[in-house]
Amino acid sequence: MLRNPLEDWGSALWRVALVAVLGALVGLFVGHLWWGIAGSLAIELVRQLANLNNFLDWLHHRNRRDPPDSSGSWGDAVSLVSRLHRRKQFHKQRLLQMFRELRRSTASMPDGVVALNADREILWFNRRTAELLGLRRKLDFGISLASLVRVPEFASYLGKGDFSESLRVHPRIGEPTCLEFQGVPYGERQLFLLVRDVTRQEQLETMRKDFVANASHELRSPLTVIAGYLDTLSHESELPHELRAPIQEMRRQSERMTAIVSDLLELSRLESTSEPMVGQSIDVATLLTDLRRDLLARDGTKHEIIVSIESPARIVGDAGQVHSAFWNLVDNASKYAPAGGKIMLRWWVDELGGHFAVSDTGPGISPEHLPRLTERFYRVDPSRARDLGGSGLGLAIVRHVLQRHGAELNIQSEEGRGSAFTCHFSRARLKS
Ligand code: ADP
């Protein structure tokens, strides 16, 4: 156990005094008092210097040597330093062990992880990242990741600073490899980048999309033929009376199938286009007037249709797609609002952007259905929706079109009190 430093200091002084007294006695004995004292103090000084030398020597080589065998204050200093040294070694070992564990566990991860600094230079990466991105250990540390993964979308993803969504890219031109990057910010503008190989997933998705597009395409021609014959038959004056009702039903069902097939084809087209959006200037006022006219032409005066155009602003986008999305909303309102009900189309602009809303006085939708409404074939009341001739794909088309235009769909509805579907376009999408 270490002694109190004050006690130490006291006993050291006593020791010097004792040495001086002994020196004085010897000096008196030989007749040179002062020489005796000076000689004994010089011997003590040499002893202390030797201790200091041993101590320093051991400090320099303490990893390889045993501590010097010192007593008194030197002994305390040696044991204090030994203790600190042992503690440091212990923590060093622990950290080293933790670091090795971390390296072993990240090396066995199926996904890649890269740590990047604020300038998006590589600080560290695991083995899987090296395989996926072709990085070299040590050589690529400190290098900007965007200069190694030379894909423009990737560079802008890293620079954007918004990592709420992941990014899929094909890092090597002409190769099917598809990687998904997900940024996870940490510390002061540092970033963990998770890298996943989604090639297989992407191939399956492409296969699914191709299958739906091809199947719909193949179904279209036979359906057109069947619908044509059924149409002719239904107008046949010599058709036996008992066949009239079944033929009418078959005609109605073939029309539904045609609607489903054409909606599936439209969805496939929307999903497969990776080209940037065409930037046509869409006159919203004319579009709403046309929608009202088409609805009146189809349903007559079944509903009261009110159009409120509160801004001359235009939308920049694909006119065909925007028309299709707006028509789907208007069509739904007319399908679900009861006869004599009201349908309101409204276009207005505020500081957030442009908004197109379709509200109706229909049955409304209970809240638990709202989050799933834009899924394909999701219906609140399947039999009712089928009776009304819906394909179940209308809102999925709306969602896709809006996504392509950087817009959002908001649905507000209460059971028994009608619904309001609003498309929000950012200011960047508007033109006066
Ligand atoms: P559908 O062709 O069946 O109308 P949609 O994708 O257009 O398919 O709509 C999905 C479901 O959302 C509908 O089946 C219906 O239950 C509900 N829905 C859509 N619009 C309205 C509306 N205006 N009022 C009440 N329910 C609606």
mmCIF file of N, CA and C in Angstrom, residues 143-218:
data_model
loop_
_atom_site.group_PDB
_atom_site.id
_atom_site.type_symbol
_atom_site.label_atom_id
_atom_site.label_comp_id
_atom_site.label_asym_id
_atom_site.label_seq_id
_atom_site.Cartn_x
_atom_site.Cartn_y
_atom_site.Cartn_z
ATOM 1 N N ILE A 143 -10.081 8.288 -49.452
ATOM 2 C CA ILE A 143 -10.451 8.688 -50.829
ATOM 3 C C ILE A 143 -11.962 8.929 -50.899
ATOM 4 N N SER A 144 -12.355 9.905 -51.711
ATOM 5 C CA SER A 144 -13.782 10.225 -51.838
ATOM 6 C C SER A 144 -14.510 9.041 -52.493
ATOM 7 N N LEU A 145 -15.606 8.581 -51.846
ATOM 8 C CA LEU A 145 -16.301 7.390 -52.345
ATOM 9 C C LEU A 145 -16.923 7.647 -53.715
ATOM 10 N N ALA A 146 -17.395 8.896 -53.929
ATOM 11 C CA ALA A 146 -18.040 9.213 -55.217
ATOM 12 C C ALA A 146 -17.053 9.107 -56.380
ATOM 13 N N SER A 147 -15.738 9.255 -56.095
ATOM 14 C CA SER A 147 -14.767 9.140 -57.180
ATOM 15 C C SER A 147 -14.485 7.669 -57.506
ATOM 16 N N LEU A 148 -14.901 6.756 -56.607
ATOM 17 C CA LEU A 148 -14.704 5.330 -56.877
ATOM 18 C C LEU A 148 -15.965 4.692 -57.461
ATOM 19 N N VAL A 149 -17.138 5.167 -57.001
ATOM 20 C CA VAL A 149 -18.402 4.680 -57.578
ATOM 21 C C VAL A 149 -18.862 5.784 -58.527
ATOM 22 N N ARG A 150 -18.515 5.640 -59.785
ATOM 23 C CA ARG A 150 -18.720 6.769 -60.711
ATOM 24 C C ARG A 150 -20.091 6.723 -61.367
ATOM 25 N N VAL A 151 -21.103 6.999 -60.534
ATOM 26 C CA VAL A 151 -22.476 7.069 -61.051
ATOM 27 C C VAL A 151 -23.041 8.418 -60.590
ATOM 28 N N PRO A 152 -23.508 9.270 -61.538
ATOM 29 C CA PRO A 152 -23.954 10.618 -61.147
ATOM 30 C C PRO A 152 -25.024 10.622 -60.040
ATOM 31 N N GLU A 153 -26.002 9.684 -60.119
ATOM 32 C CA GLU A 153 -27.073 9.673 -59.093
ATOM 33 C C GLU A 153 -26.469 9.404 -57.710
ATOM 34 N N PHE A 154 -25.407 8.576 -57.680
ATOM 35 C CA PHE A 154 -24.800 8.240 -56.396
ATOM 36 C C PHE A 154 -24.132 9.471 -55.790
ATOM 37 N N ALA A 155 -23.424 10.231 -56.639
ATOM 38 C CA ALA A 155 -22.745 11.446 -56.145
ATOM 39 C C ALA A 155 -23.778 12.427 -55.606
ATOM 40 N N SER A 156 -24.920 12.563 -56.308
ATOM 41 C CA SER A 156 -25.900 13.539 -55.810
ATOM 42 C C SER A 156 -26.609 13.005 -54.564
ATOM 43 N N TYR A 157 -26.743 11.668 -54.446
ATOM 44 C CA TYR A 157 -27.348 11.088 -53.228
ATOM 45 C C TYR A 157 -26.474 11.401 -52.006
ATOM 46 N N LEU A 158 -25.151 11.243 -52.188
ATOM 47 C CA LEU A 158 -24.234 11.503 -51.071
ATOM 48 C C LEU A 158 -24.237 12.982 -50.694
ATOM 49 N N GLY A 159 -24.348 13.847 -51.734
ATOM 50 C CA GLY A 159 -24.264 15.285 -51.477
ATOM 51 C C GLY A 159 -25.551 15.875 -50.940
ATOM 52 N N LYS A 160 -26.672 15.187 -51.195
ATOM 53 C CA LYS A 160 -27.995 15.736 -50.888
ATOM 54 C C LYS A 160 -28.220 15.967 -49.393
ATOM 55 N N GLY A 161 -27.757 15.030 -48.600
ATOM 56 C CA GLY A 161 -27.943 15.169 -47.155
ATOM 57 C C GLY A 161 -29.286 14.643 -46.661
ATOM 58 N N ASP A 162 -30.148 14.172 -47.572
ATOM 59 C CA ASP A 162 -31.430 13.608 -47.143
ATOM 60 C C ASP A 162 -31.364 12.096 -47.374
ATOM 61 N N PHE A 163 -31.318 11.352 -46.262
ATOM 62 C CA PHE A 163 -31.145 9.905 -46.401
ATOM 63 C C PHE A 163 -32.384 9.143 -45.941
ATOM 64 N N SER A 164 -33.550 9.805 -46.066
ATOM 65 C CA SER A 164 -34.781 9.130 -45.644
ATOM 66 C C SER A 164 -35.113 7.975 -46.598
ATOM 67 N N GLU A 165 -34.600 8.038 -47.820
ATOM 68 C CA GLU A 165 -34.862 6.950 -48.766
ATOM 69 C C GLU A 165 -33.551 6.340 -49.250
ATOM 70 N N SER A 166 -33.659 5.109 -49.756
ATOM 71 C CA SER A 166 -32.441 4.466 -50.259
ATOM 72 C C SER A 166 -32.294 4.765 -51.757
ATOM 73 N N LEU A 167 -31.149 4.380 -52.288
ATOM 74 C CA LEU A 167 -30.891 4.627 -53.722
ATOM 75 C C LEU A 167 -30.435 3.329 -54.382
ATOM 76 N N ARG A 168 -31.013 3.017 -55.535
ATOM 77 C CA ARG A 168 -30.591 1.829 -56.294
ATOM 78 C C ARG A 168 -29.831 2.267 -57.528
ATOM 79 N N VAL A 169 -28.654 1.703 -57.728
ATOM 80 C CA VAL A 169 -27.892 2.049 -58.935
ATOM 81 C C VAL A 169 -27.219 0.807 -59.528
ATOM 82 N N HIS A 170 -26.890 0.917 -60.806
ATOM 83 C CA HIS A 170 -26.087 -0.112 -61.483
ATOM 84 C C HIS A 170 -24.679 0.476 -61.555
ATOM 85 N N PRO A 171 -23.766 0.041 -60.674
ATOM 86 C CA PRO A 171 -22.463 0.713 -60.609
ATOM 87 C C PRO A 171 -21.586 0.474 -61.827
ATOM 88 N N ARG A 172 -21.782 -0.670 -62.504
ATOM 89 C CA ARG A 172 -20.924 -0.950 -63.663
ATOM 90 C C ARG A 172 -21.789 -1.042 -64.916
ATOM 91 N N ILE A 173 -21.460 -0.176 -65.881
ATOM 92 C CA ILE A 173 -22.263 -0.118 -67.114
ATOM 93 C C ILE A 173 -22.177 -1.453 -67.848
ATOM 94 N N GLY A 174 -23.334 -1.928 -68.297
ATOM 95 C CA GLY A 174 -23.363 -3.173 -69.066
ATOM 96 C C GLY A 174 -23.452 -4.420 -68.214
ATOM 97 N N GLU A 175 -23.383 -4.268 -66.872
ATOM 98 C CA GLU A 175 -23.477 -5.436 -65.987
ATOM 99 C C GLU A 175 -24.798 -5.385 -65.239
ATOM 100 N N PRO A 176 -25.378 -6.562 -64.947
ATOM 101 C CA PRO A 176 -26.693 -6.523 -64.292
ATOM 102 C C PRO A 176 -26.648 -6.147 -62.812
ATOM 103 N N THR A 177 -25.438 -6.159 -62.221
ATOM 104 C CA THR A 177 -25.339 -5.907 -60.776
ATOM 105 C C THR A 177 -26.086 -4.629 -60.372
ATOM 106 N N CYS A 178 -26.956 -4.792 -59.394
ATOM 107 C CA CYS A 178 -27.713 -3.635 -58.916
ATOM 108 C C CYS A 178 -27.485 -3.508 -57.401
ATOM 109 N N LEU A 179 -27.044 -2.339 -56.969
ATOM 110 C CA LEU A 179 -26.754 -2.144 -55.547
ATOM 111 C C LEU A 179 -27.720 -1.131 -54.954
ATOM 112 N N GLU A 180 -28.046 -1.381 -53.675
ATOM 113 C CA GLU A 180 -28.924 -0.427 -52.982
ATOM 114 C C GLU A 180 -28.114 0.217 -51.857
ATOM 115 N N PHE A 181 -28.119 1.541 -51.827
ATOM 116 C CA PHE A 181 -27.381 2.279 -50.788
ATOM 117 C C PHE A 181 -28.368 2.935 -49.842
ATOM 118 N N GLN A 182 -28.076 2.824 -48.546
ATOM 119 C CA GLN A 182 -28.913 3.523 -47.559
ATOM 120 C C GLN A 182 -27.982 4.276 -46.603
ATOM 121 N N GLY A 183 -28.097 5.579 -46.584
ATOM 122 C CA GLY A 183 -27.242 6.387 -45.708
ATOM 123 C C GLY A 183 -27.827 6.460 -44.298
ATOM 124 N N VAL A 184 -26.940 6.393 -43.294
ATOM 125 C CA VAL A 184 -27.368 6.545 -41.898
ATOM 126 C C VAL A 184 -26.431 7.583 -41.265
ATOM 127 N N PRO A 185 -26.880 8.840 -41.138
ATOM 128 C CA PRO A 185 -25.986 9.869 -40.581
ATOM 129 C C PRO A 185 -25.678 9.609 -39.103
ATOM 130 N N TYR A 186 -24.463 9.968 -38.688
ATOM 131 C CA TYR A 186 -24.102 9.878 -37.270
ATOM 132 C C TYR A 186 -23.056 10.957 -36.965
ATOM 133 N N GLY A 187 -22.849 11.196 -35.660
ATOM 134 C CA GLY A 187 -21.829 12.178 -35.236
ATOM 135 C C GLY A 187 -22.031 13.515 -35.909
ATOM 136 N N GLU A 188 -20.902 14.156 -36.226
ATOM 137 C CA GLU A 188 -20.990 15.473 -36.866
ATOM 138 C C GLU A 188 -20.826 15.335 -38.375
ATOM 139 N N ARG A 189 -21.926 15.172 -39.039
ATOM 140 C CA ARG A 189 -21.999 15.057 -40.509
ATOM 141 C C ARG A 189 -21.277 13.819 -41.055
ATOM 142 N N GLN A 190 -20.960 12.841 -40.172
ATOM 143 C CA GLN A 190 -20.388 11.602 -40.694
ATOM 144 C C GLN A 190 -21.537 10.720 -41.186
ATOM 145 N N LEU A 191 -21.184 9.704 -41.932
ATOM 146 C CA LEU A 191 -22.245 8.894 -42.533
ATOM 147 C C LEU A 191 -21.840 7.422 -42.573
ATOM 148 N N PHE A 192 -22.772 6.575 -42.149
ATOM 149 C CA PHE A 192 -22.626 5.142 -42.390
ATOM 150 C C PHE A 192 -23.410 4.848 -43.650
ATOM 151 N N LEU A 193 -22.802 4.144 -44.581
ATOM 152 C CA LEU A 193 -23.514 3.820 -45.801
ATOM 153 C C LEU A 193 -23.672 2.307 -45.845
ATOM 154 N N LEU A 194 -24.919 1.839 -45.863
ATOM 155 C CA LEU A 194 -25.164 0.402 -45.958
ATOM 156 C C LEU A 194 -25.300 0.052 -47.440
ATOM 157 N N VAL A 195 -24.626 -1.021 -47.857
ATOM 158 C CA VAL A 195 -24.634 -1.408 -49.279
ATOM 159 C C VAL A 195 -25.198 -2.822 -49.400
ATOM 160 N N ARG A 196 -26.235 -2.993 -50.214
ATOM 161 C CA ARG A 196 -26.848 -4.322 -50.397
ATOM 162 C C ARG A 196 -26.873 -4.685 -51.864
ATOM 163 N N ASP A 197 -26.620 -5.953 -52.120
ATOM 164 C CA ASP A 197 -26.717 -6.422 -53.503
ATOM 165 C C ASP A 197 -28.176 -6.829 -53.752
ATOM 166 N N VAL A 198 -28.873 -6.067 -54.614
ATOM 167 C CA VAL A 198 -30.296 -6.356 -54.855
ATOM 168 C C VAL A 198 -30.515 -6.797 -56.310
ATOM 169 N N THR A 199 -29.452 -7.359 -56.901
ATOM 170 C CA THR A 199 -29.543 -7.775 -58.304
ATOM 171 C C THR A 199 -30.682 -8.772 -58.514
ATOM 172 N N ARG A 200 -30.707 -9.809 -57.649
ATOM 173 C CA ARG A 200 -31.719 -10.862 -57.794
ATOM 174 C C ARG A 200 -33.119 -10.277 -57.619
ATOM 175 N N GLN A 201 -33.261 -9.443 -56.608
ATOM 176 C CA GLN A 201 -34.539 -8.806 -56.320
ATOM 177 C C GLN A 201 -35.009 -7.983 -57.528
ATOM 178 N N GLU A 202 -34.057 -7.245 -58.098
ATOM 179 C CA GLU A 202 -34.407 -6.391 -59.236
ATOM 180 C C GLU A 202 -34.803 -7.224 -60.447
ATOM 181 N N GLN A 203 -34.084 -8.351 -60.622
ATOM 182 C CA GLN A 203 -34.421 -9.222 -61.750
ATOM 183 C C GLN A 203 -35.834 -9.783 -61.585
ATOM 184 N N LEU A 204 -36.167 -10.179 -60.329
ATOM 185 C CA LEU A 204 -37.507 -10.719 -60.069
ATOM 186 C C LEU A 204 -38.576 -9.661 -60.321
ATOM 187 N N GLU A 205 -38.283 -8.424 -59.887
ATOM 188 C CA GLU A 205 -39.251 -7.341 -60.097
ATOM 189 C C GLU A 205 -39.454 -7.075 -61.583
ATOM 190 N N THR A 206 -38.344 -7.092 -62.324
ATOM 191 C CA THR A 206 -38.442 -6.872 -63.771
ATOM 192 C C THR A 206 -39.253 -7.991 -64.409
ATOM 193 N N MET A 207 -38.995 -9.245 -63.920
ATOM 194 C CA MET A 207 -39.742 -10.383 -64.461
ATOM 195 C C MET A 207 -41.233 -10.218 -64.192
ATOM 196 N N ARG A 208 -41.555 -9.771 -62.961
ATOM 197 C CA ARG A 208 -42.960 -9.593 -62.601
ATOM 198 C C ARG A 208 -43.611 -8.515 -63.479
ATOM 199 N N LYS A 209 -42.887 -7.402 -63.625
ATOM 200 C CA LYS A 209 -43.438 -6.303 -64.433
ATOM 201 C C LYS A 209 -43.645 -6.765 -65.879
ATOM 202 N N ASP A 210 -42.609 -7.482 -66.423
ATOM 203 C CA ASP A 210 -42.707 -7.951 -67.803
ATOM 204 C C ASP A 210 -43.877 -8.910 -67.964
ATOM 205 N N PHE A 211 -44.025 -9.797 -66.943
ATOM 206 C CA PHE A 211 -45.102 -10.781 -67.025
ATOM 207 C C PHE A 211 -46.464 -10.080 -67.068
ATOM 208 N N VAL A 212 -46.670 -9.121 -66.162
ATOM 209 C CA VAL A 212 -47.958 -8.407 -66.113
ATOM 210 C C VAL A 212 -48.190 -7.668 -67.427
ATOM 211 N N ALA A 213 -47.131 -6.997 -67.917
ATOM 212 C CA ALA A 213 -47.286 -6.230 -69.163
ATOM 213 C C ALA A 213 -47.595 -7.165 -70.333
ATOM 214 N N ASN A 214 -46.869 -8.302 -70.418
ATOM 215 C CA ASN A 214 -47.097 -9.221 -71.547
ATOM 216 C C ASN A 214 -48.462 -9.883 -71.465
ATOM 217 N N ALA A 215 -48.811 -10.327 -70.233
ATOM 218 C CA ALA A 215 -50.112 -10.998 -70.068
ATOM 219 C C ALA A 215 -51.239 -10.035 -70.438
ATOM 220 N N SER A 216 -51.142 -8.790 -69.974
ATOM 221 C CA SER A 216 -52.199 -7.813 -70.284
ATOM 222 C C SER A 216 -52.275 -7.581 -71.789
ATOM 223 N N HIS A 217 -51.079 -7.485 -72.381
ATOM 224 C CA HIS A 217 -51.020 -7.226 -73.806
ATOM 225 C C HIS A 217 -51.668 -8.373 -74.597
ATOM 226 N N GLU A 218 -51.332 -9.618 -74.169
ATOM 227 C CA GLU A 218 -51.858 -10.798 -74.864
ATOM 228 C C GLU A 218 -53.370 -10.923 -74.679
#
